[in-house]
Amino acid sequence: MDDLTGRVRAFAEERDWQQFHTPKNLAMALAGEVGELIAEFQWLTPEQSAAVMSDPDAGSRVRAEIGDVMIYLTRLADVLGIDLVEAALTKLEDSARRYPVDQARGSASKR
Amino acid sequence: MDDLTGRVRAFAEERDWQQFHTPKNLAMALAGEVGELIAEFQWLTPEQSAAVMSDPDAGSRVRAEIGDVMIYLTRLADVLGIDLVEAALTKLEDSARRYPVDQARGSASKR
Amino acid sequence: MDDLTGRVRAFAEERDWQQFHTPKNLAMALAGEVGELIAEFQWLTPEQSAAVMSDPDAGSRVRAEIGDVMIYLTRLADVLGIDLVEAALTKLEDSARRYPVDQARGSASKR
Amino acid sequence: MDDLTGRVRAFAEERDWQQFHTPKNLAMALAGEVGELIAEFQWLTPEQSAAVMSDPDAGSRVRAEIGDVMIYLTRLADVLGIDLVEAALTKLEDSARRYPVDQARGSASKR
C-alpha cells in the first residue's frame, strides 16, 4: 500500500501533473472512474453481477476500472495526508458501534 | 491491506449482510459514498480544497468519507476476488505506457 | 420547463450564488445529488426498486432526490446555454441510429 | 417535456428494453452518464469550465453528455411515475424555505 502511494505520486510528479491534482479535481476524477465502474454493472441482474469475473472480457474491464478507482483514491488520500487503510479501519469501528451485531443481523435498513 | 479486507469481510458476515453484497449493490454503495465525498468539495475553490484538512470539521468529514469509500472499494474487490493494490499497479503500468513522460509532461490532455 | 429554468436562475440570483455556480461546481453538485439518489436503491432488489413509490417514506425521499437532480441539471444547462430537452432529443436521435430497432431488440449489449 | 418523456419511452419499448429499465438499473445508468459528464470538467479550472462551450469539441461533448443525463433522468422519472418538473419545483420551494434570501445571501455554507 505504501509502495502504491509512492508509485502513484512518482507517476504524477514525473509528468508534472501535481498542478492538476487538487483534492477538488481528484475527487472529480474519482467520481468519473466510479461512473465507468458502475456502468459495467448497470444492466446485469444481481446474479449476473456476481458471476462477472468468469467472463474474460467483462472481468478484465472490471479489474481495470477498479484499478483506476484505487489509483485516484490513493492519490487523493496522499494529497490530503490521509492514511487510506487507517481511515477505513476507523470508520469501520464507528460503524460497528452504530450497527451492533444483534440489532443489524440480516437487516438492510442501512446496508 | 489484507487485514482491512479481512475485517471488512468479518463485519459483513457477522451481520449476515453477504446477501446484500452483490457486486452490483456494492458498486452502487461505492458511488453513493463518492457522491458524499464530492459534496465536500463542490463549492470550494481549488485552493480551498487544498487546505481542507486544516479545517477541523471539514477535515474530519473528508477523512470519514474517504474511509467509507475505501471500505466499499475493499469489499467490492474482495467479493470479486480482485487484489486492489495489484489491480492499481497493473493499471498504473498501462497508463505509463499510454502517457510517456516526455509527451505527457505538464499537459492536461488526459489528466 | 422554461418556467423551471427561470425559477432556478432567480433562486440562485436572489441569494447571490452565481459566483458558486460555475459548470465545474454544478457538475459536482449534480454528481453529489445523484449519489444520494442511487443510495435509495442500493440495497433493493430490482423488484423492490420497481415498487419503491408504494412505500410512502422511500417514495417521498426518491421524489425529493429526483427533484434535486433535476434542479442542478437545469441550472447547469442554463449556465452553459444548453437547451436540456433539445440536447436530449438530439442525443436520442443519435442513439436511434446507433441502435437500430431490428438489431437492438431485447439485447442488453449496450442498454 | 411531455413529448420527450413519450419519445424516450417509445425508444425503450421499440427495443424491448423495458425489462432492463428498473429504477435500480436506471439510477445506475444515470450515475454512469453523470460520471462521463463530470470527467469533462475534472481538469479544468473554474474559469475554463465557464468557457467550455466556446471550444467546439469540448462543447459538443458536454452537450451530448447533458443530453444523455437528461434522457436517463426522464426515463427514471417516467418509470417511477414522477413528474420531473413538478418534483423540481416542489424541491425548490422547500429550499427557498430552508435558505431564506436574507440569511443565505452570498454564503456557500450550503450551496
Coordinates of C-alpha atoms in Angstrom, one line a residue:
Chain A
M1 CA 0.0 0.0 0.0
D2 CA 2.8 2.4 0.8
D3 CA 4.5 1.3 -2.3
L4 CA 1.4 2.0 -4.3
T5 CA 1.1 5.5 -2.8
G6 CA 4.8 6.2 -3.7
R7 CA 4.4 4.9 -7.3
V8 CA 1.2 6.9 -7.9
R9 CA 2.9 10.0 -6.6
A10 CA 6.0 9.4 -8.8
F11 CA 3.8 8.9 -11.8
A12 CA 2.2 12.3 -11.3
E13 CA 5.4 14.1 -10.5
E14 CA 7.3 12.7 -13.5
R15 CA 4.6 14.2 -15.7
D16 CA 4.3 17.4 -13.8
W17 CA 0.7 16.7 -13.1
Q18 CA 0.7 17.9 -9.4
Q19 CA -0.7 21.2 -10.6
F20 CA -3.9 19.4 -11.7
H21 CA -4.1 17.2 -8.6
T22 CA -6.0 19.4 -6.2
P23 CA -8.4 17.5 -3.9
K24 CA -11.3 19.0 -5.8
N25 CA -10.0 17.8 -9.2
L26 CA -9.1 14.3 -7.8
A27 CA -12.5 13.9 -6.2
M28 CA -14.0 14.6 -9.6
A29 CA -11.6 12.1 -11.3
L30 CA -12.6 9.5 -8.7
A31 CA -16.3 10.1 -9.4
G32 CA -15.6 9.8 -13.1
E33 CA -13.9 6.4 -12.7
V34 CA -16.6 5.2 -10.4
G35 CA -19.1 6.1 -13.1
E36 CA -17.2 3.8 -15.5
L37 CA -17.2 1.1 -13.0
I38 CA -20.9 1.3 -12.3
A39 CA -21.6 1.2 -16.0
E40 CA -20.2 -2.3 -16.1
F41 CA -22.9 -3.5 -13.7
Q42 CA -25.9 -1.4 -14.7
W43 CA -27.8 -3.9 -16.9
L44 CA -26.7 -7.0 -15.1
T45 CA -29.0 -8.8 -12.7
P46 CA -27.6 -9.2 -9.2
E47 CA -26.8 -12.8 -10.1
Q48 CA -25.0 -11.9 -13.3
S49 CA -23.0 -9.3 -11.4
A50 CA -21.8 -12.0 -9.0
A51 CA -20.5 -14.0 -12.0
V52 CA -18.9 -11.1 -13.8
M53 CA -15.3 -12.3 -13.3
S54 CA -16.0 -15.5 -15.1
D55 CA -16.5 -13.6 -18.3
P56 CA -13.0 -12.8 -19.6
D57 CA -13.9 -9.5 -21.3
A58 CA -16.2 -8.1 -18.7
G59 CA -13.8 -9.4 -15.9
S60 CA -10.8 -7.6 -17.3
R61 CA -12.8 -4.4 -17.8
V62 CA -14.0 -4.5 -14.2
R63 CA -10.5 -5.2 -12.9
A64 CA -9.1 -2.2 -14.9
E65 CA -11.9 0.1 -13.6
I66 CA -11.3 -1.0 -10.0
G67 CA -7.6 -0.3 -10.6
D68 CA -8.4 3.2 -11.9
V69 CA -10.7 3.9 -8.9
M70 CA -8.0 2.7 -6.5
I71 CA -5.3 4.9 -8.2
Y72 CA -7.3 8.1 -7.8
L73 CA -8.4 7.2 -4.3
T74 CA -4.8 6.6 -3.3
R75 CA -3.7 9.8 -4.9
L76 CA -6.5 11.8 -3.3
A77 CA -5.6 10.4 0.2
D78 CA -1.9 11.1 -0.4
V79 CA -2.5 14.7 -1.4
L80 CA -4.8 15.2 1.7
G81 CA -2.3 13.5 4.0
I82 CA -4.8 10.8 4.9
D83 CA -3.8 7.1 5.5
L84 CA -6.3 5.2 3.5
V85 CA -6.2 2.0 5.5
E86 CA -6.3 3.8 8.8
A87 CA -9.3 6.0 7.7
A88 CA -11.2 2.8 6.7
L89 CA -10.4 1.0 9.9
T90 CA -11.5 4.0 12.0
K91 CA -14.7 4.3 10.0
L92 CA -15.3 0.5 10.4
E93 CA -15.1 0.8 14.1
D94 CA -17.6 3.7 14.1
S95 CA -19.9 1.5 12.0
A96 CA -19.5 -1.4 14.4
R97 CA -20.8 0.8 17.2
R98 CA -23.7 2.2 15.1
Y99 CA -24.8 -1.3 13.8
P100 CA -24.4 -3.7 16.8
V101 CA -24.4 -7.3 15.5
D102 CA -27.5 -8.3 17.4
Q103 CA -29.6 -5.5 16.0
A104 CA -28.2 -5.3 12.5
R105 CA -28.3 -9.0 11.7
G106 CA -29.8 -9.7 8.3
S107 CA -31.4 -6.2 8.1
A108 CA -31.0 -4.0 5.0
S109 CA -32.1 -0.9 7.0
K110 CA -28.8 0.6 6.4
R111 CA -26.7 -1.8 4.4
Chain B
M1 CA -4.4 -4.0 3.5
D2 CA -5.0 -7.8 3.9
D3 CA -6.0 -7.0 7.5
L4 CA -8.5 -4.4 6.2
T5 CA -10.0 -6.9 3.7
G6 CA -10.5 -9.4 6.4
R7 CA -12.0 -7.0 8.9
V8 CA -14.5 -5.6 6.3
R9 CA -15.4 -9.2 5.4
A10 CA -15.9 -10.2 9.1
F11 CA -18.0 -7.0 9.6
A12 CA -20.4 -8.1 6.8
E13 CA -20.5 -11.8 7.8
E14 CA -21.2 -11.1 11.5
R15 CA -24.3 -9.1 10.4
D16 CA -25.3 -11.6 7.7
W17 CA -25.0 -8.9 5.1
Q18 CA -23.3 -11.0 2.4
Q19 CA -26.8 -11.4 0.9
F20 CA -26.8 -7.7 0.1
H21 CA -23.2 -7.6 -1.0
T22 CA -23.5 -8.4 -4.7
P23 CA -21.0 -6.6 -6.9
K24 CA -23.9 -4.6 -8.4
N25 CA -25.1 -3.4 -5.0
L26 CA -21.6 -2.7 -3.7
A27 CA -20.8 -0.6 -6.9
M28 CA -23.9 1.4 -6.1
A29 CA -22.9 1.9 -2.4
L30 CA -19.4 3.0 -3.6
A31 CA -21.0 5.5 -5.9
G32 CA -23.2 6.8 -3.1
E33 CA -20.2 7.3 -0.8
V34 CA -18.2 9.0 -3.6
G35 CA -21.2 11.3 -4.0
E36 CA -20.9 12.3 -0.3
L37 CA -17.2 12.8 -0.7
I38 CA -17.6 15.0 -3.8
A39 CA -20.2 17.1 -2.0
E40 CA -17.5 18.2 0.5
F41 CA -15.6 19.8 -2.3
Q42 CA -18.3 21.1 -4.6
W43 CA -18.4 24.8 -3.5
L44 CA -14.7 25.1 -2.6
T45 CA -12.2 26.8 -4.9
P46 CA -9.3 24.5 -5.9
E47 CA -7.2 26.5 -3.4
Q48 CA -9.7 26.0 -0.6
S49 CA -9.9 22.3 -1.4
A50 CA -6.1 22.0 -1.0
A51 CA -6.4 23.5 2.5
V52 CA -9.5 21.4 3.6
M53 CA -7.6 19.3 6.2
S54 CA -6.7 22.4 8.1
D55 CA -10.3 23.0 9.0
P56 CA -11.1 20.5 11.8
D57 CA -14.8 20.0 10.9
A58 CA -14.4 19.7 7.2
G59 CA -11.2 17.7 7.6
S60 CA -12.8 15.1 9.8
R61 CA -15.8 14.8 7.4
V62 CA -13.4 14.3 4.5
R63 CA -11.5 11.7 6.4
A64 CA -14.7 9.8 7.3
E65 CA -16.0 9.9 3.7
I66 CA -12.6 8.6 2.3
G67 CA -12.8 5.8 4.9
D68 CA -16.3 4.9 3.7
V69 CA -15.2 4.9 0.0
M70 CA -12.2 2.7 0.9
I71 CA -14.4 0.3 2.9
Y72 CA -16.8 -0.3 0.0
L73 CA -14.0 -0.5 -2.6
T74 CA -12.2 -3.1 -0.4
R75 CA -15.4 -5.1 0.0
L76 CA -16.2 -4.9 -3.7
A77 CA -12.7 -6.1 -4.7
D78 CA -12.9 -8.9 -2.1
V79 CA -16.3 -10.1 -3.4
L80 CA -14.9 -10.1 -7.0
G81 CA -11.6 -11.8 -6.0
I82 CA -9.6 -8.8 -7.1
D83 CA -6.4 -7.7 -5.4
L84 CA -6.9 -4.0 -5.1
V85 CA -3.2 -2.9 -4.9
E86 CA -2.3 -5.3 -7.7
A87 CA -5.1 -4.0 -9.9
A88 CA -4.0 -0.4 -9.3
L89 CA -0.3 -1.2 -10.0
T90 CA -1.2 -3.1 -13.3
K91 CA -3.3 -0.1 -14.4
L92 CA -0.6 2.3 -13.5
E93 CA 1.8 0.4 -15.7
D94 CA -0.7 0.6 -18.6
S95 CA -1.0 4.3 -18.0
A96 CA 2.8 4.8 -18.0
R97 CA 2.9 3.2 -21.5
R98 CA -0.1 5.3 -22.7
Y99 CA 1.3 8.6 -21.3
P100 CA 5.1 8.6 -21.8
V101 CA 6.8 11.1 -19.6
D102 CA 8.2 13.1 -22.5
Q103 CA 4.9 13.6 -24.2
A104 CA 2.6 13.9 -21.2
R105 CA 4.7 16.4 -19.3
G106 CA 2.5 19.3 -17.9
S107 CA -0.4 18.5 -20.3
A108 CA -3.9 18.1 -19.0
S109 CA -5.0 16.5 -22.3
K110 CA -5.8 13.4 -20.3
R111 CA -5.1 14.2 -16.7
Chain C
M1 CA -39.5 23.7 -18.4
D2 CA -38.7 27.3 -19.3
D3 CA -40.5 28.3 -16.2
L4 CA -38.4 25.9 -14.1
T5 CA -35.2 27.3 -15.7
G6 CA -36.2 30.8 -14.8
R7 CA -37.2 30.0 -11.3
V8 CA -33.9 28.1 -10.6
R9 CA -32.0 31.0 -12.0
A10 CA -33.9 33.5 -9.8
F11 CA -33.4 31.3 -6.8
A12 CA -29.6 31.5 -7.3
E13 CA -29.5 35.2 -8.2
E14 CA -31.6 36.3 -5.2
R15 CA -29.0 34.5 -3.0
D16 CA -26.1 35.8 -4.9
W17 CA -25.0 32.3 -5.6
Q18 CA -24.0 32.8 -9.3
Q19 CA -20.4 33.1 -8.0
F20 CA -20.5 29.4 -6.9
H21 CA -22.4 28.2 -10.0
T22 CA -19.5 27.5 -12.4
P23 CA -20.2 24.5 -14.6
K24 CA -17.4 22.7 -12.8
N25 CA -19.1 23.2 -9.4
L26 CA -22.6 22.5 -10.7
A27 CA -21.4 19.2 -12.3
M28 CA -20.0 18.2 -8.8
A29 CA -23.3 19.2 -7.1
L30 CA -25.2 17.1 -9.7
A31 CA -23.0 14.1 -9.0
G32 CA -23.5 14.6 -5.3
E33 CA -27.3 14.5 -5.7
V34 CA -27.1 11.5 -8.0
G35 CA -25.1 9.8 -5.2
E36 CA -28.0 10.4 -2.8
L37 CA -30.5 9.1 -5.3
I38 CA -28.5 6.0 -6.0
A39 CA -28.2 5.3 -2.3
E40 CA -32.0 5.0 -2.1
F41 CA -31.8 2.0 -4.5
Q42 CA -28.5 0.3 -3.5
W43 CA -29.8 -2.5 -1.2
L44 CA -33.1 -3.0 -3.0
T45 CA -33.7 -5.9 -5.4
P46 CA -34.7 -4.9 -8.9
E47 CA -38.3 -5.9 -8.0
Q48 CA -38.2 -3.8 -4.8
S49 CA -36.9 -0.9 -6.7
A50 CA -39.9 -1.1 -9.1
A51 CA -42.2 -0.8 -6.1
V52 CA -40.4 1.9 -4.3
M53 CA -43.1 4.6 -4.8
S54 CA -45.7 2.5 -3.0
D55 CA -43.7 3.0 0.2
P56 CA -44.6 6.5 1.4
D57 CA -41.3 7.3 3.1
A58 CA -39.0 5.9 0.5
G59 CA -41.2 7.3 -2.2
S60 CA -41.1 10.8 -0.9
R61 CA -37.3 10.6 -0.5
V62 CA -36.9 9.4 -4.1
R63 CA -39.2 12.2 -5.3
A64 CA -37.1 14.7 -3.4
E65 CA -33.8 13.4 -4.7
I66 CA -35.1 13.4 -8.3
G67 CA -36.2 17.0 -7.8
D68 CA -32.7 17.9 -6.5
V69 CA -31.0 16.2 -9.5
M70 CA -33.4 18.0 -11.9
I71 CA -32.7 21.3 -10.2
Y72 CA -28.9 21.0 -10.7
L73 CA -29.2 19.6 -14.2
T74 CA -31.5 22.5 -15.2
R75 CA -29.1 25.1 -13.6
L76 CA -26.0 23.5 -15.3
A77 CA -27.7 23.5 -18.7
D78 CA -28.8 27.1 -18.2
V79 CA -25.3 28.3 -17.2
L80 CA -23.9 26.5 -20.3
G81 CA -26.6 27.9 -22.6
I82 CA -27.8 24.4 -23.4
D83 CA -31.5 23.6 -24.0
L84 CA -32.0 20.5 -21.9
V85 CA -34.9 19.0 -23.9
E86 CA -33.3 19.7 -27.2
A87 CA -30.0 18.2 -26.1
A88 CA -31.9 15.0 -25.0
L89 CA -33.9 14.8 -28.3
T90 CA -30.7 15.2 -30.4
K91 CA -29.0 12.5 -28.4
L92 CA -32.0 10.2 -28.7
E93 CA -31.9 10.6 -32.5
D94 CA -28.2 9.6 -32.4
S95 CA -28.9 6.6 -30.3
A96 CA -31.8 5.6 -32.6
R97 CA -29.2 5.5 -35.5
R98 CA -26.6 3.6 -33.4
Y99 CA -29.1 1.0 -32.0
P100 CA -31.5 0.2 -34.9
V101 CA -34.7 -1.5 -33.7
D102 CA -34.1 -4.7 -35.5
Q103 CA -30.6 -5.3 -34.1
A104 CA -31.1 -3.9 -30.6
R105 CA -34.3 -5.7 -29.8
G106 CA -34.2 -7.3 -26.3
S107 CA -30.4 -7.1 -26.1
A108 CA -28.6 -5.6 -23.1
S109 CA -25.3 -5.3 -25.1
K110 CA -25.5 -1.6 -24.7
R111 CA -28.6 -0.8 -22.7
Chain D
M1 CA -41.1 17.8 -21.8
D2 CA -44.1 15.5 -22.2
D3 CA -43.0 14.9 -25.7
L4 CA -39.5 14.0 -24.6
T5 CA -40.9 11.5 -22.0
G6 CA -43.1 9.9 -24.7
R7 CA -40.2 9.6 -27.1
V8 CA -37.8 8.1 -24.6
R9 CA -40.5 5.6 -23.6
A10 CA -41.1 4.7 -27.2
F11 CA -37.4 4.3 -27.8
A12 CA -37.2 1.8 -25.0
E13 CA -40.4 -0.1 -25.9
E14 CA -39.5 -0.4 -29.6
R15 CA -36.2 -2.1 -28.5
D16 CA -38.0 -4.2 -25.8
W17 CA -35.7 -2.7 -23.2
Q18 CA -38.4 -2.2 -20.5
Q19 CA -37.1 -5.4 -18.9
F20 CA -33.8 -3.6 -18.2
H21 CA -35.4 -0.4 -17.1
T22 CA -36.0 -1.0 -13.4
P23 CA -35.5 2.1 -11.3
K24 CA -32.4 0.5 -9.8
N25 CA -30.8 0.0 -13.2
L26 CA -31.8 3.4 -14.5
A27 CA -30.3 5.1 -11.4
M28 CA -27.1 3.3 -12.2
A29 CA -27.2 4.4 -15.8
L30 CA -27.8 7.9 -14.7
A31 CA -24.8 7.8 -12.4
G32 CA -22.7 6.4 -15.2
E33 CA -23.7 9.2 -17.5
V34 CA -23.0 11.8 -14.8
G35 CA -19.6 10.3 -14.4
E36 CA -18.9 10.9 -18.1
L37 CA -20.2 14.5 -17.7
I38 CA -18.0 15.2 -14.7
A39 CA -15.0 13.8 -16.5
E40 CA -15.3 16.7 -19.0
F41 CA -14.7 19.2 -16.2
Q42 CA -12.3 17.5 -13.9
W43 CA -9.0 19.0 -15.1
L44 CA -10.5 22.4 -16.0
T45 CA -10.1 25.5 -13.7
P46 CA -13.5 27.0 -12.7
E47 CA -12.7 29.7 -15.3
Q48 CA -12.0 27.2 -18.1
S49 CA -15.2 25.4 -17.2
A50 CA -17.2 28.6 -17.6
A51 CA -15.8 28.9 -21.2
V52 CA -16.2 25.3 -22.2
M53 CA -18.9 25.9 -24.7
S54 CA -16.7 28.1 -26.8
D55 CA -14.5 25.1 -27.6
P56 CA -16.3 23.3 -30.4
D57 CA -15.1 19.8 -29.5
A58 CA -15.4 20.0 -25.7
G59 CA -18.7 21.9 -26.2
S60 CA -20.3 19.3 -28.3
R61 CA -19.1 16.5 -25.9
V62 CA -20.7 18.4 -23.0
R63 CA -23.9 18.9 -24.8
A64 CA -24.1 15.2 -25.7
E65 CA -23.4 14.1 -22.1
I66 CA -26.0 16.5 -20.8
G67 CA -28.4 15.0 -23.3
D68 CA -27.6 11.5 -22.0
V69 CA -28.1 12.5 -18.4
M70 CA -31.4 14.1 -19.3
I71 CA -32.6 11.0 -21.2
Y72 CA -31.9 8.7 -18.2
L73 CA -33.4 11.1 -15.7
T74 CA -36.5 11.5 -17.9
R75 CA -36.8 7.7 -18.2
L76 CA -36.3 7.1 -14.5
A77 CA -38.9 9.7 -13.6
D78 CA -41.4 8.1 -16.1
V79 CA -40.9 4.6 -14.8
L80 CA -41.4 5.9 -11.2
G81 CA -44.5 7.9 -12.2
I82 CA -42.8 11.2 -11.1
D83 CA -43.3 14.5 -12.9
L84 CA -39.8 15.8 -13.3
V85 CA -40.6 19.5 -13.5
E86 CA -43.1 19.3 -10.6
A87 CA -40.6 17.4 -8.4
A88 CA -38.0 20.1 -9.1
L89 CA -40.4 22.9 -8.4
T90 CA -41.6 21.3 -5.1
K91 CA -38.0 20.9 -4.0
L92 CA -37.1 24.4 -5.0
E93 CA -39.9 25.7 -2.7
D94 CA -38.5 23.6 0.1
S95 CA -35.1 25.0 -0.4
A96 CA -36.5 28.6 -0.5
R97 CA -37.8 28.0 3.0
R98 CA -34.6 26.4 4.2
Y99 CA -32.4 29.1 2.8
P100 CA -34.2 32.4 3.3
V101 CA -32.7 35.1 1.0
D102 CA -31.6 37.4 3.8
Q103 CA -29.6 34.7 5.6
A104 CA -28.3 32.8 2.6
R105 CA -27.0 35.8 0.6
G106 CA -23.6 35.1 -0.8
S107 CA -22.9 32.3 1.6
A108 CA -21.5 28.9 0.4
S109 CA -22.4 27.2 3.7
K110 CA -24.8 25.0 1.8
R111 CA -24.6 26.0 -1.8

